[in-house]
XYZ file of C-alpha atoms in Angstrom:
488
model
C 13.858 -9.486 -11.384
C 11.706 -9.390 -8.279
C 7.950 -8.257 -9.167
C 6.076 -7.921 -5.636
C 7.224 -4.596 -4.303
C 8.425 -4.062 -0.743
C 7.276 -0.997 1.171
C 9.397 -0.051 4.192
C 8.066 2.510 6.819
C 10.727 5.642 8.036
C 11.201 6.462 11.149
C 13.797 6.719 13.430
C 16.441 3.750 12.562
C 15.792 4.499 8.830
C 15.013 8.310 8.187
C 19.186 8.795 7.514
C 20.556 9.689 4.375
C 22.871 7.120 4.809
C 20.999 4.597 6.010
C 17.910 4.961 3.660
C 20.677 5.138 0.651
C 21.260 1.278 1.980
C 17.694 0.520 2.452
C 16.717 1.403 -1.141
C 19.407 -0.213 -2.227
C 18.328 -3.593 -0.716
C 15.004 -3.463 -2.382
C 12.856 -0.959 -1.267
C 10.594 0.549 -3.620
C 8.324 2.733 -1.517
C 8.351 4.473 1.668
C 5.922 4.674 4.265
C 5.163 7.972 6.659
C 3.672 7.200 9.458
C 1.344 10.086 10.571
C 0.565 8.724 13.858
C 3.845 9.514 14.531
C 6.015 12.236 14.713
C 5.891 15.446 13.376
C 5.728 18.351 10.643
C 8.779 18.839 10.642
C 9.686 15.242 10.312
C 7.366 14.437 7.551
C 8.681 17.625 5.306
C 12.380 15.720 6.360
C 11.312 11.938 5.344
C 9.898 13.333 2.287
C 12.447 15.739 0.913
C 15.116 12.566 1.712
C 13.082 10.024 -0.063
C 13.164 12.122 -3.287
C 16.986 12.914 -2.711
C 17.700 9.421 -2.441
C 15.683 8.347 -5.719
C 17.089 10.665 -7.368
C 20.720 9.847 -6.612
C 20.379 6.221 -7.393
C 18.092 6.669 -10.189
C 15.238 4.592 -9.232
C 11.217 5.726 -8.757
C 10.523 5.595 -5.180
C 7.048 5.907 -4.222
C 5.715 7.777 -1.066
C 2.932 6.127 0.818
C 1.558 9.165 3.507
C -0.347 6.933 6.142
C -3.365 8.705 8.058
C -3.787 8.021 11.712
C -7.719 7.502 11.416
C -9.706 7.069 14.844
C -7.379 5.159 16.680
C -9.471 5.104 20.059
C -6.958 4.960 23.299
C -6.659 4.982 26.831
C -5.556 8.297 27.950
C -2.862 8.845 31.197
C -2.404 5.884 33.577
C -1.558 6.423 37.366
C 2.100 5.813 37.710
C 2.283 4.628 34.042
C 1.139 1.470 34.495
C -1.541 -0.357 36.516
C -2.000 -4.059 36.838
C -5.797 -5.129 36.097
C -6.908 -8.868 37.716
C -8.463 -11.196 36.218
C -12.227 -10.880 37.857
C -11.806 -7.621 39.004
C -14.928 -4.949 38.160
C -13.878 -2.007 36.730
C -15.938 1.416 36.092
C -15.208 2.216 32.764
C -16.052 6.206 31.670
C -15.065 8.097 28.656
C -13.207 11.516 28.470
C -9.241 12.697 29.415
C -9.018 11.381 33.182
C -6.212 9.204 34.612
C -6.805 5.296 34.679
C -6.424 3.483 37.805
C -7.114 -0.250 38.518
C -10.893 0.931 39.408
C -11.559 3.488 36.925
C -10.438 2.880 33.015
C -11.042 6.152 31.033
C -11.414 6.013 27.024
C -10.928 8.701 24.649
C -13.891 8.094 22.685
C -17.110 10.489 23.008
C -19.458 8.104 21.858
C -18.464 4.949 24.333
C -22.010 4.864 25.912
C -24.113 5.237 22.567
C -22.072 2.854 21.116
C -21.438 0.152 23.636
C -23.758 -2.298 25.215
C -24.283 -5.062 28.050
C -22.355 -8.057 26.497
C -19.957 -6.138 24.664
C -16.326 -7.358 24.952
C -13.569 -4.071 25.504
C -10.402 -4.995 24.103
C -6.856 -3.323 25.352
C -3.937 -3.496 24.107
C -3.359 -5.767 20.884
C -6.295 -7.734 22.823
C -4.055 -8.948 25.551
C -6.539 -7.852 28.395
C -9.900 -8.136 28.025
C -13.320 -6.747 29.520
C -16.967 -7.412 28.731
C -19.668 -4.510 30.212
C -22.096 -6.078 32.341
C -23.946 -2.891 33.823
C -24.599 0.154 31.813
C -25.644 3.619 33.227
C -26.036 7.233 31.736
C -22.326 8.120 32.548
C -20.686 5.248 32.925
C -20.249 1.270 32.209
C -19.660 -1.435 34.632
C -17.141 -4.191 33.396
C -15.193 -7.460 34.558
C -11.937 -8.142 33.470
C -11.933 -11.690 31.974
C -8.110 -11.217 30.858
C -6.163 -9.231 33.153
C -2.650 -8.043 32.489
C -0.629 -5.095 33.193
C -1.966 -1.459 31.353
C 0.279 0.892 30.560
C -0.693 4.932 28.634
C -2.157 5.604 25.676
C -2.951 1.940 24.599
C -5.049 0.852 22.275
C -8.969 -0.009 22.337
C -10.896 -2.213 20.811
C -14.955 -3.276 20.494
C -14.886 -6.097 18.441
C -18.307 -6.947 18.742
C -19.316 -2.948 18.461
C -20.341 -1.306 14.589
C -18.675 2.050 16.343
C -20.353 5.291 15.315
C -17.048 8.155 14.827
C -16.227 8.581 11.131
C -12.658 7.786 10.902
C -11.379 11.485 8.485
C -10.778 13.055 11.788
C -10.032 16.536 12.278
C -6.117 15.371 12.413
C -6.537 13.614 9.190
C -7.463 16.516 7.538
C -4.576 18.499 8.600
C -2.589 16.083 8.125
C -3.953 14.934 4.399
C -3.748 18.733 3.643
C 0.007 18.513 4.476
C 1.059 15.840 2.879
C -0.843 16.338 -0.471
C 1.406 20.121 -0.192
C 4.416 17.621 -0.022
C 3.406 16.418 -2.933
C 3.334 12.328 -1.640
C 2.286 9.192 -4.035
C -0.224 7.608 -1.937
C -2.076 8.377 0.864
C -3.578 5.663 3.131
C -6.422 5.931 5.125
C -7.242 4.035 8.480
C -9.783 2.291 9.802
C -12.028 2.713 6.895
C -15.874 1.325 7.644
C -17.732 1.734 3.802
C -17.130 3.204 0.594
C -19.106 6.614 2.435
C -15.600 6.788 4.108
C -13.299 7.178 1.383
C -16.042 9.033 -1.291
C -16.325 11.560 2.129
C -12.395 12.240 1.391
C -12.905 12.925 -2.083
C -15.762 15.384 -1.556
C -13.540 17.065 1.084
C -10.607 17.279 -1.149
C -13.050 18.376 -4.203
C -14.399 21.226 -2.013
C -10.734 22.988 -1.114
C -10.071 22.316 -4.871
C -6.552 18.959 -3.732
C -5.888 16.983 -6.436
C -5.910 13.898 -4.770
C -3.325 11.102 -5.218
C -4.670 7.839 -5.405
C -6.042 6.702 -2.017
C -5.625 3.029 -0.050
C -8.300 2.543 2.217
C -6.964 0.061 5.194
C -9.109 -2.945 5.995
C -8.665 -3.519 9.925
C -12.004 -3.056 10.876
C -15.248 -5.595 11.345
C -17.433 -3.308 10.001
C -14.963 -3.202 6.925
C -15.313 -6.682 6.206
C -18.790 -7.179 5.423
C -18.167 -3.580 3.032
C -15.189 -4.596 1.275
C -16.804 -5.036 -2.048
C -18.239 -1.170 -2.311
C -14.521 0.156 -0.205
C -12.912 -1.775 -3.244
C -15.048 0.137 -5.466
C -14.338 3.542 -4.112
C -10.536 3.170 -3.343
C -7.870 2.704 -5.543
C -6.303 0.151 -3.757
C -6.888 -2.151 -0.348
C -4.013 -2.588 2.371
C -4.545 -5.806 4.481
C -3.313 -4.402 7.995
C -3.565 -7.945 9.966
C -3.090 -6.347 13.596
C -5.938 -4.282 14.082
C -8.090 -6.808 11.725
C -6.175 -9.716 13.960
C -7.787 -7.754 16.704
C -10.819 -6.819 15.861
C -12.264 -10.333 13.729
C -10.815 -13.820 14.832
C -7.493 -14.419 14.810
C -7.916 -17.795 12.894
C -9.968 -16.363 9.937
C -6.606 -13.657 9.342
C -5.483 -15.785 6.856
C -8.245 -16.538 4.930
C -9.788 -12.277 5.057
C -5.887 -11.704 3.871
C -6.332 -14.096 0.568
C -10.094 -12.943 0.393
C -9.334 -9.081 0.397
C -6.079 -9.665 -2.433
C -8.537 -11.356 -4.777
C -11.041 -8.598 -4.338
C -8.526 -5.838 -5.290
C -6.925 -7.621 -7.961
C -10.350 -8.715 -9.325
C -10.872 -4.971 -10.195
C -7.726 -3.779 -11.108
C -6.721 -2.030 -7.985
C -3.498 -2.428 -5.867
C -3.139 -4.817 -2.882
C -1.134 -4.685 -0.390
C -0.369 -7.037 2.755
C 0.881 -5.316 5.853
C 2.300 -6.036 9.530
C 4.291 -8.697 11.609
C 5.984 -9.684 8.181
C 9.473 -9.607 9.159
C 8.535 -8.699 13.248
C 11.609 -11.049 15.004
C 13.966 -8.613 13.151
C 13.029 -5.722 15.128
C 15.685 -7.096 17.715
C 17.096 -10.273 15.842
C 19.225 -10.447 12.198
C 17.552 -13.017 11.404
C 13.885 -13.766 11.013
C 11.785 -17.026 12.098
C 11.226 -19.942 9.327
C 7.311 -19.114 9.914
C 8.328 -15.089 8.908
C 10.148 -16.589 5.879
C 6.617 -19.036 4.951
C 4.478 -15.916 5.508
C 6.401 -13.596 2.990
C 6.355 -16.425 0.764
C 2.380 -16.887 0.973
C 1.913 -13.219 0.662
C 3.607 -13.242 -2.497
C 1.877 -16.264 -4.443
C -1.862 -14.439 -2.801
C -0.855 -12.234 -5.603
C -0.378 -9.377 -3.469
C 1.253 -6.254 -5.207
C 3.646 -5.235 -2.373
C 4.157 -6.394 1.580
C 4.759 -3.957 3.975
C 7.592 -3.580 6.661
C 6.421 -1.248 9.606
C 8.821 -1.489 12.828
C 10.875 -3.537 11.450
C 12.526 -0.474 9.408
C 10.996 2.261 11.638
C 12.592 1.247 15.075
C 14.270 -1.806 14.254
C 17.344 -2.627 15.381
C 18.410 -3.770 11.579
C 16.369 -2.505 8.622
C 18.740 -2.915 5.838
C 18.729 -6.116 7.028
C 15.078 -6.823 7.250
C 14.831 -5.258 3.387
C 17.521 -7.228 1.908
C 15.604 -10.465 3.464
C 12.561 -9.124 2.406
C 13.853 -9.010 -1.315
C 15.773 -12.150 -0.878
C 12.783 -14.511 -0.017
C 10.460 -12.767 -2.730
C 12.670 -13.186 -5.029
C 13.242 -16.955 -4.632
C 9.589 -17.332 -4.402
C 8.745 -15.967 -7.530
C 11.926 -17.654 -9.104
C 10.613 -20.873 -8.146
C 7.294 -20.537 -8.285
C 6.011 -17.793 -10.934
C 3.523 -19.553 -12.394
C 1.349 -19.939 -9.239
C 1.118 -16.450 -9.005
C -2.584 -15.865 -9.632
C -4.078 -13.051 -11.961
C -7.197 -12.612 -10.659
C -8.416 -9.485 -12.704
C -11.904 -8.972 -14.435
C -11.734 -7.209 -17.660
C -14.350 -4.412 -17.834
C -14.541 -3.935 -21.642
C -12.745 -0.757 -21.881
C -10.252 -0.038 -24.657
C -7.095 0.003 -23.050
C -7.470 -3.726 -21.976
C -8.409 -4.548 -25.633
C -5.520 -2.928 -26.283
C -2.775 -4.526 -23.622
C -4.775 -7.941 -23.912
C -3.557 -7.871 -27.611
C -0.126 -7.060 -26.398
C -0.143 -9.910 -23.962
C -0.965 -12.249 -26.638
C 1.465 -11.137 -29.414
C 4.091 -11.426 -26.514
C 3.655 -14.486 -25.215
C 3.624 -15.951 -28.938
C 6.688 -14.765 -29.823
C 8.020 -15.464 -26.018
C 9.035 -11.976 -25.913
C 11.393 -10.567 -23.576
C 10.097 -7.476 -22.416
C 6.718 -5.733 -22.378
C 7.500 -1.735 -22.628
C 4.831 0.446 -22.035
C 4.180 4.547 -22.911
C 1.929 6.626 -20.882
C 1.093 9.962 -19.143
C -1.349 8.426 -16.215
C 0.335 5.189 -15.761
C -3.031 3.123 -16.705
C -2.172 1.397 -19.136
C 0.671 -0.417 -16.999
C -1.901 -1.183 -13.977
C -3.874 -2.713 -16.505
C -1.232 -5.022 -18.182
C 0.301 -5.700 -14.067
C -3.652 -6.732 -13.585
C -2.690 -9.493 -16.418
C 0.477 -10.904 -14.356
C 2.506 -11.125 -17.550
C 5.893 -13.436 -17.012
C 8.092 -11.325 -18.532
C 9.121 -7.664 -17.521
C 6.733 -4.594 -18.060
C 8.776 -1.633 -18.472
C 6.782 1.492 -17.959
C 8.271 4.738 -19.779
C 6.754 8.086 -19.269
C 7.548 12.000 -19.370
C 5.652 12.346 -16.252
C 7.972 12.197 -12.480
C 5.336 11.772 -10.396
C 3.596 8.812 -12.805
C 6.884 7.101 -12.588
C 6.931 7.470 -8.538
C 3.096 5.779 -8.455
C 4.556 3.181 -10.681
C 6.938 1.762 -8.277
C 4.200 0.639 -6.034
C 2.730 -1.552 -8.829
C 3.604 -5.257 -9.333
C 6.249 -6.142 -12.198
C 6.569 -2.634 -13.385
C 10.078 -0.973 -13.651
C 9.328 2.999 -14.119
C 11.723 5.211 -15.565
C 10.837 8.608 -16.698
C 11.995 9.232 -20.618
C 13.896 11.545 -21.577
C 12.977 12.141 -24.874
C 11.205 15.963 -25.645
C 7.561 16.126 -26.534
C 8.500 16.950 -29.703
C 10.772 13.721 -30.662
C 9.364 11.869 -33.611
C 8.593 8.363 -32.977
C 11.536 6.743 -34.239
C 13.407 8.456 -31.446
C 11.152 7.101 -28.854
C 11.426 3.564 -29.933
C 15.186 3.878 -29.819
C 15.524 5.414 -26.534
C 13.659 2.834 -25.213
C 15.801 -0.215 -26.922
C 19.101 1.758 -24.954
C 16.739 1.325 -21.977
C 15.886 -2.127 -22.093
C 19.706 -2.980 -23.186
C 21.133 -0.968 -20.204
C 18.793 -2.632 -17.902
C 19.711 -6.011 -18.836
C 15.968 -6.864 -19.391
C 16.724 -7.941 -23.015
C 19.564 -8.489 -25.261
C 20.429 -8.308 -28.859
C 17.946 -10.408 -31.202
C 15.537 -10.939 -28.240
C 11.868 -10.097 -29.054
C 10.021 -7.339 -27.292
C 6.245 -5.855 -27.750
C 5.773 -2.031 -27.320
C 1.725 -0.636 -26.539
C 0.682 2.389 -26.003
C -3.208 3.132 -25.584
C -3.438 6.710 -25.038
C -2.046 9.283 -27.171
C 1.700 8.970 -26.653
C 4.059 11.350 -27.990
C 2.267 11.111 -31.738
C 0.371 7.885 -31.722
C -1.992 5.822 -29.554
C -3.377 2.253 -29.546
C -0.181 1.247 -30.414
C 1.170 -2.728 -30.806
C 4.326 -3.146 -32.181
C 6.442 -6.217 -32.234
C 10.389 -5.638 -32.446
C 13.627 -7.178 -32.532
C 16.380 -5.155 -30.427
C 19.491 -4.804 -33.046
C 17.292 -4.433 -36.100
C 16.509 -0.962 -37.562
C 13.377 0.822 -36.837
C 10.974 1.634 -40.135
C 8.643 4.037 -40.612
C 5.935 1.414 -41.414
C 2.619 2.407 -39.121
C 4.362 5.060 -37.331
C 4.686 8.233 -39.629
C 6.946 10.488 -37.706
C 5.443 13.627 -36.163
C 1.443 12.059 -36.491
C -0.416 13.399 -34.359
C -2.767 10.877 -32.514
C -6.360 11.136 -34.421
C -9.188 12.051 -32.647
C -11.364 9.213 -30.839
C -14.180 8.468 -32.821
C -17.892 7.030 -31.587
C-alpha cells in the first residue's frame, strides 16, 4: 500500500472523463485546479468531473483549488518576442505598455517604491537577468547581465527585493469565493510572505460569513523563508513550490529549504507537500530521467505527505503515464525503505494524541495489522498520520467531504461508512471488519486496534484491540451509550 499521496494538476491533457478515469486509477489521490489558468466555466467542469469520477470508482479524491497570488509579469512584447543583449541598458517602467529591446514594462504598481540601485530583475524562470543601476521618479535604468530572448507575459522576479503588494489579490478573492461555492477540499494560496497573509484570508472569509476549507500557504518566496515558522502556524499545511523558491533564493540551498520546510510542517502536525519539476522530462518523453526517479524517491523519505505533478498531467503529452510512474517509484521506496521515513511531529498535550499515542502503542505490541479510525473532522487521523505508524490507518467517517480531505493525508485510506447515526456500536465495529477484509488490509485472525477520540456514533476515547473472525462483545461498549459529557 503506497502512503505518500500523489496530487496531479487538470488541465487540458487530463480534464477528460476518460482520461482522468485512467489517471485516478494509476494513483492519483487529489486533483489540482489551477486558477491561473483557465476559466469559470472550466473550474465548475474539473470539479463536477473529479467528484463523478470518485464516485464511480469508489475512492475519496481530494480537490486542491490553487490561487494565482501576485504573480508580477511583463505585459505585451513588440512582435512577441524581443531579443535582450547581454550589456545592453534598458529603461525599465511599470504599467500596461508594450516591451521593446529599450523599454521593459512591468505590471507591478509599486516597482519604484520597491526597487533600488543594486537590485537584480529577474525574467523568465531567471534565464535573463538585469540589475538597476540608475533610479528616477518614473523610471529605472538597468543593464542586462544575462541576455536572452523575451517573449509576453513572462514572469518577474526581485530576488533581492522584500516586495510591498499583499499577495490575496482582487482575483483571488473572486476566485476563492468561487471555488469555496464549488465546494473544493483545499485551497492553496501563492506567494505567501507571513502568517498576516494567510490570517488576512481568514478575516476576509469570516467577514462574508465562507466556511473555509483548510488552507496551504505556498512557500516560493524570500521573504517566506525567514517567516516560515509563524506561516506554519497560521496555515494548515505548507506546499514546497521549488520554481519560484528556485528562483527567488539560490538554486543550491533548494534542497536543503525543501527538507527544512517538511520538518517544519510535520513538526506541528500540518500537511506537507513537495511540488514542481518532479516528473518534468515526461511532459514530452514516456519515460522520466534516473535523477526524476532519485528526486521522487528523496521527496518521499523527507517525509513529505504528497508530491505534486503540475504539467506533467496538465499539458503533458502522457499523464497516465507520469501517475502510474509516480505511484510506481513511491511505492518501491517505501517498500524498501519504510523505516527511514521520519516522523517528525511534536506532541502538544492535547487529548486526542493521548488518545492515538495509546493506540500506537497497543498496536505495535500486538504487531497489529490495521489501525482503523472513527471521526466527524478527520483529526484524529492527522494526528495518528503525524505518528508515521507502519501499518495501515483506515479512516471511517459519516462525513463526504471529511473523507475527500482525508485523501490528501499520508497513510490514510478514507471511506465514508455507511452505517446510520443511529446503529449501535456493535454494528459499527462489524462494518468496519467487512471493510478491512474487502480491502485486503487484514485477514482472518490478524490483530487490529480501533480509536476513536471524539464522540463517535455512541462512544469516544475509544481503544479497542480485536481479532477479525472473533465475535464482538458488549464488554466497554454498551450499545446505544451516548458519549458522556467532557468533564474539567
Amino acid at each position: 500500500m503506497r502512503r505518500t499521496k500523489i496530487i496531479c494538476t487538470l488541465g487540458p491533457s487530463s480534464a477528460e472523463y476518460g482520461i482522468l478515469l485512467e489517471i485516478v486509477r494509476a494513483g492519483m489521490d487529489v486533483a489540482r485546479i489551477n486558477f491561473s489558468h483557465g476559466d469559470p466555466a472550466f473550474y465548475h467542469h474539473a470539479v463536477r468531473l473529479v467528484r463523478r469520477v470518485s464516485q464511480e470508482l469508489k475512492k475519496p479524491v481530494a480537490i486542491l483549488a490553487d490561487l494565482q497570488g501576485i504573480k508580477i509579469r511583463i505585459g505585451e512584447v513588440e512582435q512577441g518576442a524581443v531579443e535582450l543583449e547581454k550589456g545592453s541598458s534598458v529603461v525599465v517602467l511599470p504599467g500596461e505598455g508594450v516591451t521593446t529591446a529599450q523599454k521593459l514594462y512591468i505590471r507591478y504598481e509599486p516597482l519604484l517604491e520597491d526597487l533600488k540601485v543594486g537590485d537584480d530583475i529577474l525574467l523568465d524562470d531567471g534565464l535573463i537577468k538585469l540589475k538597476v543601476q540608475e533610479k528616477f521618479a518614473d523610471r529605472l535604468h538597468a543593464t542586462v547581465l544575462e541576455g536572452g530572448v523575451l517573449r509576453s507575459r513572462k514572469g518577474v522576479h526581485f530576488p533581492r527585493t522584500n516586495t510591498s503588494a499583499r499577495t490575496f489579490t482582487e482575483k483571488d478573492q473572486r476566485d476563492l469565493e468561487m471555488a469555496v461555492h464549488l465546494g473544493v477540499d483545499y485551497v492553496a494560496l501563492s506567494f505567501v510572505r507571513d502568517g498576516e497573509d494567510i490570517a488576512r484570508v481568514r478575516s476576509w472569509a469570516r467577514e462574508r460569513g465562507f466556511r473555509l476549507p483548510p488552507l496551504i500557504a505556498k512557500i516560493e518566496r524570500k521573504e517566506a523563508l525567514h517567516a516560515a515558522e509563524e506561516i506554519a502556524q497560521e496555515a494548515d499545511g505548507l506546499m514546497v513550490a521549488r520554481g519560484d523558491l528556485g528562483v527567488e533564493a539560490p538554486i543550491e540551498m533548494v534542497p536543503v529549504y525543501q527538507k527544512m520546510l517538511v520538518k517544519l510542517a510535520k513538526e506541528r502536525g500540518k500537511i506537507a507537500i513537495i511540488a514542481t519539476q518532479m516528473l518534468e522530462s515526461m511532459r514530452e518523453s514516456s519515460s522520466p530521467t534516473r535523477a526524476e526517479v532519485t528526486d521522487i524517491a528523496n521527496a518521499v523519505l523527507d517525509g513529505a505527505d504528497a508530491l505534486m505533478l503540475s504539467a506533467e498531467t496538465a499539458i503533458g503529452k502522457y499523464p497516465v503515464l507520469a501517475t502510474q510512474m509516480m505511484h510506481t517509484v513511491v511505492e518501491a521506496t517505501e517498500r524498501h525503505l519504510a523505516s527511514r521515513i521520519p516522523s517528525f511531529y511534536r506532541p502538544r498535550g492535547i487529548l486526542p494524541e493521548a488518545i492515538v499515542f495509546g493506540a500506537l502503542q497497543t498496536a505495535c505490541n500486538v504487531n497489529a495489522r490495521a489501525l482503523v479510525v472513527f471521526t466527524h473532522s478527520g483529526f484524529t487521523a492527522l494526528v495518528l498520520s503525524s505518528f508515521r505508524p507502519g501499518m495501515p490507518i483506515l479512516a471511517l467517517t459519516p462525513e463526504e467531504e471529511t473523507a475527500h480531505q482525508l485523501a490528501l493525508v499520508w497513510g490514510v485510506l478514507p471511506e465514508v461508512l455507511d452505517v446510520p447515526e443511529e446503529a449501535e456500536s456493535i454494528t459499527l465495529l462489524r462494518r468496519a471488519e467487512e471493510i478491512l477484509l474487502g480491502r485486503k488490509l487484514a485477514r482472518p485472525g490478524d490483530p487490529v486496534v480501533f480509536v476513536a477520540s471524539s464522540p463517535f456514533l455512541g462512544y469516544r476515547n475509544l481503544i479497542r484491540l480485536h481479532r477479525l473472525g472473533e465475535p464482538f462483545t458488549e464488554e466497554g461498549i454498551p450499545p446505544g451509550t451516548p458519549a458522556p459529557e467532557p468533564t474539567g
